[in-house]
Tab-separated table of C-alpha atoms and ligand atoms in Angstrom:
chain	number	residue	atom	x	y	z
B	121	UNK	CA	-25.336	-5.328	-23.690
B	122	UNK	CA	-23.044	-5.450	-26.895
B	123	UNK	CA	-24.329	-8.187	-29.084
B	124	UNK	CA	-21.097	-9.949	-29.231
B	125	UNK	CA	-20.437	-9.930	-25.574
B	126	UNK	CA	-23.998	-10.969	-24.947
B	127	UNK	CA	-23.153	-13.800	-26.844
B	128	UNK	CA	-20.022	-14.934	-25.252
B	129	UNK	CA	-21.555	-14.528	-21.642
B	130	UNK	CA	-24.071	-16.715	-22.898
B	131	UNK	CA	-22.097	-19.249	-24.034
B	132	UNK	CA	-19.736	-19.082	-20.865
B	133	UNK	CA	-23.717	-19.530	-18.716
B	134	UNK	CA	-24.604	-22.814	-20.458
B	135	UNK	CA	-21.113	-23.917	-19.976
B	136	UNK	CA	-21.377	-23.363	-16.725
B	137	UNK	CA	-24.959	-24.808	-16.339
B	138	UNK	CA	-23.651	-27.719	-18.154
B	139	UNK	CA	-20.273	-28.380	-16.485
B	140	UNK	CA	-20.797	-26.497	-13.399
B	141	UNK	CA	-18.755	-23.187	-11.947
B	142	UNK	CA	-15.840	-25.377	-10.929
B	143	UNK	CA	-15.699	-25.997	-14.755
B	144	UNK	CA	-15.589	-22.560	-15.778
B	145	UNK	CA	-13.328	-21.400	-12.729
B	146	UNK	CA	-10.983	-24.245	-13.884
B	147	UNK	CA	-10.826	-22.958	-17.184
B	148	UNK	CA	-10.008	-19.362	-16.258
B	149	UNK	CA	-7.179	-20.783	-14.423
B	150	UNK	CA	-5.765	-22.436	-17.541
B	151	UNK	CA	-6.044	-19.073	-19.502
B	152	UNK	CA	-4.302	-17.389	-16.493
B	153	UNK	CA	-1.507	-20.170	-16.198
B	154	UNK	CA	-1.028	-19.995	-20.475
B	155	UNK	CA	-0.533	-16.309	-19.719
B	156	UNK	CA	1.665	-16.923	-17.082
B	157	UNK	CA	0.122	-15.291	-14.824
B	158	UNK	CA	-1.769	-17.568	-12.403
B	159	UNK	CA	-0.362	-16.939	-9.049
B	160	UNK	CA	-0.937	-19.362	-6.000
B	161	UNK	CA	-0.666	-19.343	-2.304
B	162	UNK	CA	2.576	-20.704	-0.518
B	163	UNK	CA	2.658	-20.518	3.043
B	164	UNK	CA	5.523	-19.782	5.535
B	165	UNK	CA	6.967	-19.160	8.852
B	166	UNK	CA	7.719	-15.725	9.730
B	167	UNK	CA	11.104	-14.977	11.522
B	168	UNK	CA	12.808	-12.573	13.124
B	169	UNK	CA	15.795	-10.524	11.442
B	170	UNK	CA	13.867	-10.032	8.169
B	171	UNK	CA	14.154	-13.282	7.750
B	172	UNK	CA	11.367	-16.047	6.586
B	173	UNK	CA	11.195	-20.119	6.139
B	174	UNK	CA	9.322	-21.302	3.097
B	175	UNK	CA	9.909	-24.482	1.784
B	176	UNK	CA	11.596	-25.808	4.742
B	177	UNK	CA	14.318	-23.318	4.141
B	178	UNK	CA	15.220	-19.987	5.770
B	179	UNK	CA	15.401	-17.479	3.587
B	180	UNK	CA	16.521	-13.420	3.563
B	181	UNK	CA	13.040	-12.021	3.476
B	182	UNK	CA	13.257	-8.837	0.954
B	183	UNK	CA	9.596	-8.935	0.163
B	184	UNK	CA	7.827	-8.459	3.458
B	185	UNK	CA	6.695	-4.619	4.257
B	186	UNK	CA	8.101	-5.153	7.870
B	187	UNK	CA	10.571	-1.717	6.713
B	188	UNK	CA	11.029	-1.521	10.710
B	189	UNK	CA	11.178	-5.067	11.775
B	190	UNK	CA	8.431	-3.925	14.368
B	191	UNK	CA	6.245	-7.380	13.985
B	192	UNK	CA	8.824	-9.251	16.281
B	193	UNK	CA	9.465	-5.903	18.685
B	194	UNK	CA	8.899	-6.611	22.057
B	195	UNK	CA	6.566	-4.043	23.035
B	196	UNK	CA	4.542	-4.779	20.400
B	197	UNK	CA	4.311	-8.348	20.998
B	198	UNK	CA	3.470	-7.589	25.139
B	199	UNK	CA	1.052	-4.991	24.771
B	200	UNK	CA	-0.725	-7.116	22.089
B	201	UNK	CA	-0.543	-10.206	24.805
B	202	UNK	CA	-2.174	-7.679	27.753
B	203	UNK	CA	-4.510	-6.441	25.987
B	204	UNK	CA	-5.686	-9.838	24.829
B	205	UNK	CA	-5.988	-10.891	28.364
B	206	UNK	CA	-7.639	-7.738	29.426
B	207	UNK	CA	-10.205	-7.030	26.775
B	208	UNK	CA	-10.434	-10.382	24.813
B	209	UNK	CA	-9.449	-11.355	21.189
B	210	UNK	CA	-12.357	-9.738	19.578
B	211	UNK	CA	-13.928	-6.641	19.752
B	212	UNK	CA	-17.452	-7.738	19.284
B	213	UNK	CA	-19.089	-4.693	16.953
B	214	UNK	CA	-17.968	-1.971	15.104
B	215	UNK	CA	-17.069	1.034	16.823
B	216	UNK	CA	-20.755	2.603	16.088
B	217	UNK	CA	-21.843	-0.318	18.393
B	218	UNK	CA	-19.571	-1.731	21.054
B	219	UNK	CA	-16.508	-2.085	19.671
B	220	UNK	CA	-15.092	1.329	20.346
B	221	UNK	CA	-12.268	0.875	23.385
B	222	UNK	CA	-11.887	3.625	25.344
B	223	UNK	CA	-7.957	3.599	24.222
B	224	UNK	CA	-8.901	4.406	20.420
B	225	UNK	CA	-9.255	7.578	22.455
B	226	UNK	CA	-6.014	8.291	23.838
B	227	UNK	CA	-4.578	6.226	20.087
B	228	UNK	CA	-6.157	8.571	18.151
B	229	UNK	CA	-5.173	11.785	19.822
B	230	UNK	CA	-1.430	10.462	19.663
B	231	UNK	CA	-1.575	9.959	15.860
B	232	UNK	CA	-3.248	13.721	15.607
B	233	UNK	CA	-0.704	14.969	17.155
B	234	UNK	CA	2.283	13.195	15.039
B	235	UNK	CA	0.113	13.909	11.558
B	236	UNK	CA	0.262	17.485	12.762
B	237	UNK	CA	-4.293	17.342	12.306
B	238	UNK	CA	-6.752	18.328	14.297
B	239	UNK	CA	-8.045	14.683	14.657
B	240	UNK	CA	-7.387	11.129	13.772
B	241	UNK	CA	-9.083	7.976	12.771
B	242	UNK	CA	-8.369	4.024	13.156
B	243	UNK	CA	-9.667	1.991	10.620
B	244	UNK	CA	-9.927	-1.567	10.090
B	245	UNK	CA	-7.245	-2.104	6.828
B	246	UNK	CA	-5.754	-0.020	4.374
B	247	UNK	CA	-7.776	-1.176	2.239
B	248	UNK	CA	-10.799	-1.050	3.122
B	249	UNK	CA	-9.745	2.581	4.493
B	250	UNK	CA	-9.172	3.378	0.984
B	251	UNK	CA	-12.302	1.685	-0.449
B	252	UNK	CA	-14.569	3.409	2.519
B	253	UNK	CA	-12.871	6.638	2.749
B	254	UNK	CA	-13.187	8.010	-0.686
B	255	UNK	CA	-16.871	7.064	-1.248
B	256	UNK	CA	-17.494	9.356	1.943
B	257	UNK	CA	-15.481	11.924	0.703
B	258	UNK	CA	-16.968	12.205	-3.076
B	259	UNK	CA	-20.633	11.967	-2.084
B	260	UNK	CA	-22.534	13.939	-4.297
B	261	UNK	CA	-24.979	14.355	-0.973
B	262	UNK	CA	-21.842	16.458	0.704
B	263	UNK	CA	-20.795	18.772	-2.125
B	264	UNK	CA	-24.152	19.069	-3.465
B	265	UNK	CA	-22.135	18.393	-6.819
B	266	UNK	CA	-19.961	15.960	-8.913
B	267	UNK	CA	-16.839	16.391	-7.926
B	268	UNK	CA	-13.781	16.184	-10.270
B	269	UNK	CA	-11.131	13.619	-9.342
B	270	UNK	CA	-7.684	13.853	-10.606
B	271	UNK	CA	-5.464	10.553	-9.410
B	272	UNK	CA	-1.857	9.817	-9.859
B	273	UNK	CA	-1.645	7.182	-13.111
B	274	UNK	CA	0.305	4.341	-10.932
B	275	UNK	CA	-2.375	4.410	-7.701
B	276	UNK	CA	-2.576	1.477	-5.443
B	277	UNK	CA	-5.442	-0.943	-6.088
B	278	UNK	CA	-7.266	0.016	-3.169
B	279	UNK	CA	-7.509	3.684	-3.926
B	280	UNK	CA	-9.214	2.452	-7.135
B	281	UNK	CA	-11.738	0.832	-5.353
B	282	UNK	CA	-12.665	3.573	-3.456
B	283	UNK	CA	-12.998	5.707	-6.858
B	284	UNK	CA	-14.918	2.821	-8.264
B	285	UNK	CA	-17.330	2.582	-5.083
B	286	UNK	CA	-17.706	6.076	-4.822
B	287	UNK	CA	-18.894	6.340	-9.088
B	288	UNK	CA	-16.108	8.873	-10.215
B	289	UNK	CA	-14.043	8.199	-13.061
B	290	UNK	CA	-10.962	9.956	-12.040
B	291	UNK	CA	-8.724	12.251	-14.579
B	292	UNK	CA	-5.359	10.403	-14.513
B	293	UNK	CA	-2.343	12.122	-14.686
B	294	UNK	CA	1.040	10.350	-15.512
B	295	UNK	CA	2.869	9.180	-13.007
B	296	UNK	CA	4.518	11.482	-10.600
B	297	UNK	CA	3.816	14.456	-13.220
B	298	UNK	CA	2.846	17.121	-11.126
B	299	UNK	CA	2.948	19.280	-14.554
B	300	UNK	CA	0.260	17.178	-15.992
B	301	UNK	CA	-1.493	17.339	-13.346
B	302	UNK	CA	-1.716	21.114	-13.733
B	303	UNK	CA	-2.460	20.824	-17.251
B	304	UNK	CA	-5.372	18.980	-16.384
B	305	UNK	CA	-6.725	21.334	-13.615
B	306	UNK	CA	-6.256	24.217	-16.179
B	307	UNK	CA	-8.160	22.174	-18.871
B	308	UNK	CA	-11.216	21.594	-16.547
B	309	UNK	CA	-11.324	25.075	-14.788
B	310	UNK	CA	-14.482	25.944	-16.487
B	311	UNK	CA	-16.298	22.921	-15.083
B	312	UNK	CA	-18.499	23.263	-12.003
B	313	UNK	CA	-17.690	20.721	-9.087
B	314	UNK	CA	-15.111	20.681	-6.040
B	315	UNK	CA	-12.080	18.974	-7.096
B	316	UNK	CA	-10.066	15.819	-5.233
B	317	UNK	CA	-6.383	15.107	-6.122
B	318	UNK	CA	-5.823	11.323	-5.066
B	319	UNK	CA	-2.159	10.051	-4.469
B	320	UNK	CA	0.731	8.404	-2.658
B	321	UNK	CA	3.603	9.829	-0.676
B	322	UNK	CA	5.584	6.565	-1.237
B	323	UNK	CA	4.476	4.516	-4.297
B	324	UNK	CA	4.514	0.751	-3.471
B	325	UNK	CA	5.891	-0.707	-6.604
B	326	UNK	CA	8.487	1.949	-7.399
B	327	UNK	CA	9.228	3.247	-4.095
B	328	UNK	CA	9.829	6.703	-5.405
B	329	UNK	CA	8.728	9.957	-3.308
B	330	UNK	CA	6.156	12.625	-3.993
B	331	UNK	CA	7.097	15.972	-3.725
B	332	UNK	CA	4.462	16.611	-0.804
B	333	UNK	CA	5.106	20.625	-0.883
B	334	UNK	CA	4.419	21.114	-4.482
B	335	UNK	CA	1.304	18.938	-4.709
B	336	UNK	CA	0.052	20.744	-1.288
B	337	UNK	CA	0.416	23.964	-3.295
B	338	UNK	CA	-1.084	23.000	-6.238
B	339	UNK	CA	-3.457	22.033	-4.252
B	340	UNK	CA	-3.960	25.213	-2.962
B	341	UNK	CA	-3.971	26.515	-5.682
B	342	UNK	CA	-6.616	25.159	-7.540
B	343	UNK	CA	-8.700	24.774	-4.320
B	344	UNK	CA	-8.689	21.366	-4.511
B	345	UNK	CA	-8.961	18.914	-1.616
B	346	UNK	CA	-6.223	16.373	-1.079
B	347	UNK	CA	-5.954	12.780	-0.346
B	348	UNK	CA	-2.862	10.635	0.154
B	349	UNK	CA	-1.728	7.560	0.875
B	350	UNK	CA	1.070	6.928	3.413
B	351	UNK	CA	0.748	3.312	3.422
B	352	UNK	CA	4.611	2.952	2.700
B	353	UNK	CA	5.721	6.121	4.293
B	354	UNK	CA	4.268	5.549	7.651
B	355	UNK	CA	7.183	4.625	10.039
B	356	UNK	CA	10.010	5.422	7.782
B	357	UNK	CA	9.577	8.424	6.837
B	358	UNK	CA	9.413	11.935	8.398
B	359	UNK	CA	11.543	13.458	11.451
B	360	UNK	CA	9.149	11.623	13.579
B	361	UNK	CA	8.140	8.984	11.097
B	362	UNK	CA	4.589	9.850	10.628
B	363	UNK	CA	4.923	9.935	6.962
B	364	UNK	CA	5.685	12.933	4.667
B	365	UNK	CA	2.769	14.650	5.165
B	366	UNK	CA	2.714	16.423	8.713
B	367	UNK	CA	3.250	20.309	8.373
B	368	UNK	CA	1.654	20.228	4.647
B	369	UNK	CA	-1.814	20.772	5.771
B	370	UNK	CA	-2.865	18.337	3.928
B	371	UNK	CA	-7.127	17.816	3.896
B	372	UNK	CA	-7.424	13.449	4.373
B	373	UNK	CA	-3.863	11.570	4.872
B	374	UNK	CA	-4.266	8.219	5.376
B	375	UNK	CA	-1.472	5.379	6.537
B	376	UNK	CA	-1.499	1.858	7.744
B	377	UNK	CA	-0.333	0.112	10.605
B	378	UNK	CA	0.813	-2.802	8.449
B	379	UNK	CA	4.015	-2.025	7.422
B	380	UNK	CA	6.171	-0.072	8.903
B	381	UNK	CA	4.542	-0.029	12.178
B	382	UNK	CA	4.841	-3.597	12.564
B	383	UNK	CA	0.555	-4.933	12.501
B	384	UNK	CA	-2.338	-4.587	11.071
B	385	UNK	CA	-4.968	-1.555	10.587
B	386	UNK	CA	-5.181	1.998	9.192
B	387	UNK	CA	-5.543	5.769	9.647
B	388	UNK	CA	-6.553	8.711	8.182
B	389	UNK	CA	-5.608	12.196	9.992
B	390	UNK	CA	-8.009	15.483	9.189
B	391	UNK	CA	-9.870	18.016	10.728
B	392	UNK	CA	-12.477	16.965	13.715
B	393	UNK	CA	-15.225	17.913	12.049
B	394	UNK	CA	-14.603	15.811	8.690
B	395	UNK	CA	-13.252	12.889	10.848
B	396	UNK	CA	-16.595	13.188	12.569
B	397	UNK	CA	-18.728	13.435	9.271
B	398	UNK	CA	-16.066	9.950	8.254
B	399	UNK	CA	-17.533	7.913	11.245
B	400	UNK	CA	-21.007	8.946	10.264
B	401	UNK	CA	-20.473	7.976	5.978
B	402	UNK	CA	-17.412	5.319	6.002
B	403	UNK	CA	-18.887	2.048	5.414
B	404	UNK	CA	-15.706	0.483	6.188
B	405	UNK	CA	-16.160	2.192	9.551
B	406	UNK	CA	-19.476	1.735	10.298
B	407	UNK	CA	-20.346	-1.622	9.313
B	408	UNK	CA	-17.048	-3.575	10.026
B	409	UNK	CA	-16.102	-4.973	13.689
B	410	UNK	CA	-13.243	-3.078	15.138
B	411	UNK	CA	-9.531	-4.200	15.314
B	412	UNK	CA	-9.336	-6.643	17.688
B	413	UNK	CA	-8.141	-5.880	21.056
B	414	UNK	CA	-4.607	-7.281	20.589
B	415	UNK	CA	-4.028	-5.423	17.433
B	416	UNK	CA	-4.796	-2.013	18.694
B	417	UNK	CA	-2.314	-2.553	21.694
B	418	UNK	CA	0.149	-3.575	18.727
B	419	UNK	CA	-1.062	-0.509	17.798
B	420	UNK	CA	-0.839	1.462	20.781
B	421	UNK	CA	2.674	0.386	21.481
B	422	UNK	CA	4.260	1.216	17.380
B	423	UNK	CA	2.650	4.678	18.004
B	424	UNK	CA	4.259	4.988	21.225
B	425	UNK	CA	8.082	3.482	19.602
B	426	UNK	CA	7.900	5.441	16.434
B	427	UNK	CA	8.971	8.352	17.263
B	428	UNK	CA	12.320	7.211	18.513
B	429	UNK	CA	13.277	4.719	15.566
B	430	UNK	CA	15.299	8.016	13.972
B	431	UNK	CA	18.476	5.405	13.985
B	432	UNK	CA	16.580	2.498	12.702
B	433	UNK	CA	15.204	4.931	10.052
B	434	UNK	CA	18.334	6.109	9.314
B	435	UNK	CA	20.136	2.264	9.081
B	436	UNK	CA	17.248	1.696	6.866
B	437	UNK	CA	17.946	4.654	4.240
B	438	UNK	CA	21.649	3.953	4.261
B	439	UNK	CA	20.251	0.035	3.047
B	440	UNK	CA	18.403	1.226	0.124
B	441	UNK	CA	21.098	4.312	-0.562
B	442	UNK	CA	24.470	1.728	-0.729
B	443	UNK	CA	21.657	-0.945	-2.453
B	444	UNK	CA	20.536	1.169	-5.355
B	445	UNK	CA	24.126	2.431	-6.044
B	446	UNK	CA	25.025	-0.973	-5.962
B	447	UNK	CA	22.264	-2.134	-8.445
B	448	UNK	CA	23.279	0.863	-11.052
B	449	UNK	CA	26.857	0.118	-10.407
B	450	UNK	CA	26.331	-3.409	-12.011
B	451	UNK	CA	24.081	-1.644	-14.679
B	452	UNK	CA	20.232	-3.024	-13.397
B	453	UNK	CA	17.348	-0.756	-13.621
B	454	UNK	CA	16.159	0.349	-10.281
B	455	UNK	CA	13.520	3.003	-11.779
B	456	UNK	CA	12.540	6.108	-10.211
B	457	UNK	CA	13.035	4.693	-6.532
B	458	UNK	CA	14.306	7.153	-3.551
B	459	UNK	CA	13.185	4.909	-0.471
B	460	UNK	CA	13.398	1.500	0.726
B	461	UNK	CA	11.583	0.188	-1.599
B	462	UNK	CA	14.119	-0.771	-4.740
B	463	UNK	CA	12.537	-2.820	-7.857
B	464	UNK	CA	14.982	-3.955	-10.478
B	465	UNK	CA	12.606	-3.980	-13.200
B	466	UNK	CA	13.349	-6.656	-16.261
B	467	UNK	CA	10.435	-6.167	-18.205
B	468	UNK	CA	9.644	-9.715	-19.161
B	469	UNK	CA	7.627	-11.840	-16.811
B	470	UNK	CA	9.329	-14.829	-17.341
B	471	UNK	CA	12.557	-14.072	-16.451
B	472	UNK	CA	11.276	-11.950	-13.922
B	473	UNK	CA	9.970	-15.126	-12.318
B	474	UNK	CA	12.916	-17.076	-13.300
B	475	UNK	CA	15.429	-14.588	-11.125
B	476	UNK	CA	13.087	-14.746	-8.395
B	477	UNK	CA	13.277	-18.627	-8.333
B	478	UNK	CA	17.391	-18.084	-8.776
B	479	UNK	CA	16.945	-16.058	-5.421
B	480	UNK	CA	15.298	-18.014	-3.382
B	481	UNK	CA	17.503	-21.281	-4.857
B	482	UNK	CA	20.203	-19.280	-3.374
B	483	UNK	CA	18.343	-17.992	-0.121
B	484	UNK	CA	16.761	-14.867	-0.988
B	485	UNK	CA	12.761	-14.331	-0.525
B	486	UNK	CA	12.355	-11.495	-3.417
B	487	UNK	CA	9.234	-12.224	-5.131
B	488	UNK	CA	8.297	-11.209	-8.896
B	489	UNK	CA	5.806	-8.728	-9.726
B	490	UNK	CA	4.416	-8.673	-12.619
B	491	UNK	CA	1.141	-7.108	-14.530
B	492	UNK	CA	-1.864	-6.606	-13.166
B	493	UNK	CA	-0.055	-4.965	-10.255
B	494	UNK	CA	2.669	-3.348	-11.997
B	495	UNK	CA	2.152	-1.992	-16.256
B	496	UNK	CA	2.737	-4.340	-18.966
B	497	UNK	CA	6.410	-4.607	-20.225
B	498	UNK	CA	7.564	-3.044	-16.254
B	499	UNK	CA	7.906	-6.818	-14.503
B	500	UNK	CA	10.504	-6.591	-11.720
B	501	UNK	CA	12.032	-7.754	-8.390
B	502	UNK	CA	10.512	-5.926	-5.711
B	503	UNK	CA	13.078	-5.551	-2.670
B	504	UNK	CA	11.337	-4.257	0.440
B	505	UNK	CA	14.066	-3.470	2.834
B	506	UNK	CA	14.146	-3.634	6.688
B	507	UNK	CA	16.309	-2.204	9.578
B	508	UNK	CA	15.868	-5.872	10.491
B	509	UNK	CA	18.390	-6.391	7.833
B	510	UNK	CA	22.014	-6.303	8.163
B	511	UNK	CA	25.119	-4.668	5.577
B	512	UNK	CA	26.092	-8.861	4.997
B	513	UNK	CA	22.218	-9.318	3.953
B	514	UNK	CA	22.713	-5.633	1.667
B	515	UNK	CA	26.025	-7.159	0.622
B	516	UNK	CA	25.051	-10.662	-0.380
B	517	UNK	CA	21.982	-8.906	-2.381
B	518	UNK	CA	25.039	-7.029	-4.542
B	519	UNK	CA	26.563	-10.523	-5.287
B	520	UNK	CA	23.828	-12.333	-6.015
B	521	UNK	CA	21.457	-10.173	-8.231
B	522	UNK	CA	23.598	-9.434	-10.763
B	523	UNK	CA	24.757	-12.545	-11.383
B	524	UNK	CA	20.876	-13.862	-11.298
B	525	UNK	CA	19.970	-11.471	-14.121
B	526	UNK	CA	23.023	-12.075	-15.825
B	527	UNK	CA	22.022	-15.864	-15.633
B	528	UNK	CA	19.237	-15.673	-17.192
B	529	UNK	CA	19.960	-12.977	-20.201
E	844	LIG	C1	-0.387	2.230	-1.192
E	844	LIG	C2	-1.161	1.229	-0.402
E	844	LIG	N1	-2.322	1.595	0.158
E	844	LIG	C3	-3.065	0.740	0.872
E	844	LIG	C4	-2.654	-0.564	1.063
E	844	LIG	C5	-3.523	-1.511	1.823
E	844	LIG	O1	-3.120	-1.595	3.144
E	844	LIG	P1	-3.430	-2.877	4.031
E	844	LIG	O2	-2.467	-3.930	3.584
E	844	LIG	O3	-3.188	-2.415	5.420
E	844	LIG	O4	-4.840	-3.260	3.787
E	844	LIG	C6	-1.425	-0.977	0.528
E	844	LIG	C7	-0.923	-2.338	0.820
E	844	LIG	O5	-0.965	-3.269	0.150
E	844	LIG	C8	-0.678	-0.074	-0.245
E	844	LIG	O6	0.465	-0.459	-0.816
């Protein structure tokens, strides 16, 4: 250990041996609150219509992933209550055990079939797909080598955990620069080792869109295996909204059930035999109880619906289309994004939290991100839209943003 970080640990242990861990827990909250950054827990009532109460006030909710406005559907809400009823509110195990339903069966083969793969798998969350998935597939035991990782700069935190679980320190190319990410295939052909490209089809924080063809090829072309994340994509996008990578042949894609479709849980689509070799190495899989019963038939019933959302889909693109326009129009900085995701990044974390609390004074849930989650210097208002939502709720956003970041200039 460094001497001077020895020290400082050391120091930090007798504090807490003297004062106790509250003590030093309280302390690292002050440093996080003089930062600004210490973020707390405020609970609310979710609605229907993309709408939320917090505070004891309805509010516009244009920070919830609900991009379909499938968590108050109907047939999500009855198939969760029957299944409930006829299997229970837990599932007991994992699915190694006695967890595994007979309808992951009949799920599973559905989701094959709209990812366009050979096979499918539910997991328990995105994250912990993420965090289980990768470890599995960068085991020095399967490739009999180290494998070379190259990962998209602006990755979700989950996919980092998986890199960090599995031992890799991935190559990281800037953001959405599939020409870097070339340039640093070429620079390591002469090392041994299979190589793993790691990204996103939608990025969560900037809502712009990979070009799925061209990373497939490079891909290819390097003889690389690829993973992506569809996490934002699944619902919304594609002709069938299974996400932008069916008809890529992509290796591992995984998506959640989260967002767009309206629950909770996760997938990842490959070939039978490595989704076979996943349920005997995921440790996400294997030693985690399965969904419960009411959240697969949530489940079972978004896969089902999907499909035909292609007008909801469509309502929801024309949302973000008319709302970035809108947002350049009155000269904010909505970034790289193409889907229905649309930040207006200020850059300064203060008055990113002060328009956020102008917002919701005036009705709007649009909560500020700031750094860890997003770079230093990149804080913005992250406005996650919905079908839900209606062209009043696009059109009161127009009105009211600009005049919020005006405010506070
Ligand atoms: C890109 C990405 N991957 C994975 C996840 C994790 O998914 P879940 O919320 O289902 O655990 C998220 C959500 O926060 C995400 O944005």
């Amino acid at each position: 250990m460094h001497a001077a970080f020895a020290t400082a640990a050391k120091t930090i242990y007798d504090h807490a041996l003297m004062h106790g861990l509250d003590a030093i827990a309280a302390a690292a909250l002050d440093r996080f609150a003089a930062a600004g950054r210490r973020r707390s827990l405020t609970p609310v009532e979710r609605l229907p219509g993309g709408r939320v109460r917090r505070h004891g006030r309805e509010l516009v909710d244009f920070s919830s992933n609900d991009y379909l406005g499938l968590s108050h559907h109907p047939a999500l809400i009855e198939r969760a209550r029957a299944w409930a009823a006829e299997f229970g509110t837990g599932a007991g195990a994992s699915r190694l055990v006695s967890g595994h339903l007979a309808a992951y069966q009949a799920v599973e083969a559905r989701i094959a079939r709209a990812k366009g793969t050979e096979a499918a798998l539910v997991l328990v969350s995105g994250w912990q797909a993420n965090a289980s998935l990768l470890p599995a597939l960068l085991d020095r035991d399967l490739w009999q080598a180290e494998p070379l990782v190259f990962a998209d700069r602006l990755i979700h935190a989950s996919l980092h955990a998986g890199l960090t679980l599995a031992g890799v320190r991935a190559r990281r190319y800037r953001h959405d620069d599939l020409d870097h990410l070339e340039a640093l295939l070429a620079a390591t052909a002469d090392q041994a080792g299979p190589r793993v490209i790691v990204s996103e089809t939608i990025f969560s924080m900037d809502g712009d869109v990979t070009d799925v063809a061209r990373l497939a090829a490079i891909a290819a072309r390097w003889n690389a295996v690829l993973y992506l994340d569809e996490a934002h994509a699944t619902g919304v996008m594609g002709e069938t909204g299974f996400g932008l990578t069916p008809g890529h042949g992509i290796d591992l894609a995984m998506g959640t059930f989260s967002k767009g479709m309206g629950s909770f849980g996760a997938y990842v689509g490959g070939s039978a035999v490595l989704c076979d070799y996943l349920v005997n190495r995921s440790s996400g899989l294997i030693y985690a109880t399965a969904l419960p019963p009411p959240v697969l038939g949530a489940i079972d019933a978004a896969v089902e619906l999907v499909p035909t959302l292609g007008a909801e889909r469509a309502r929801l693109a024309a949302h973000a289309a008319r709302l970035r326009a809108g947002f350049a129009a009155a000269g904010l900085d909505t970034g790289p994004s193409a889907s229905q995701i649309v930040p207006v990044i200020l850059g300064d974390e203060r008055r990113t939290l002060a328009v956020a609390a102008a917002l919701e004074q005036n009705g709007v849930l649009a909560v500020a991100i700031r750094p860890p989650t997003v770079p230093p210097g990149t804080s913005r208002i992250r406005f996650a839209l919905s079908a839900a939502h209606t062209e009043a709720d696009i059109d009161f956003l127009l009105e009211l943003v600009p005049r919020a970041v005006e405010e506070t200039r």
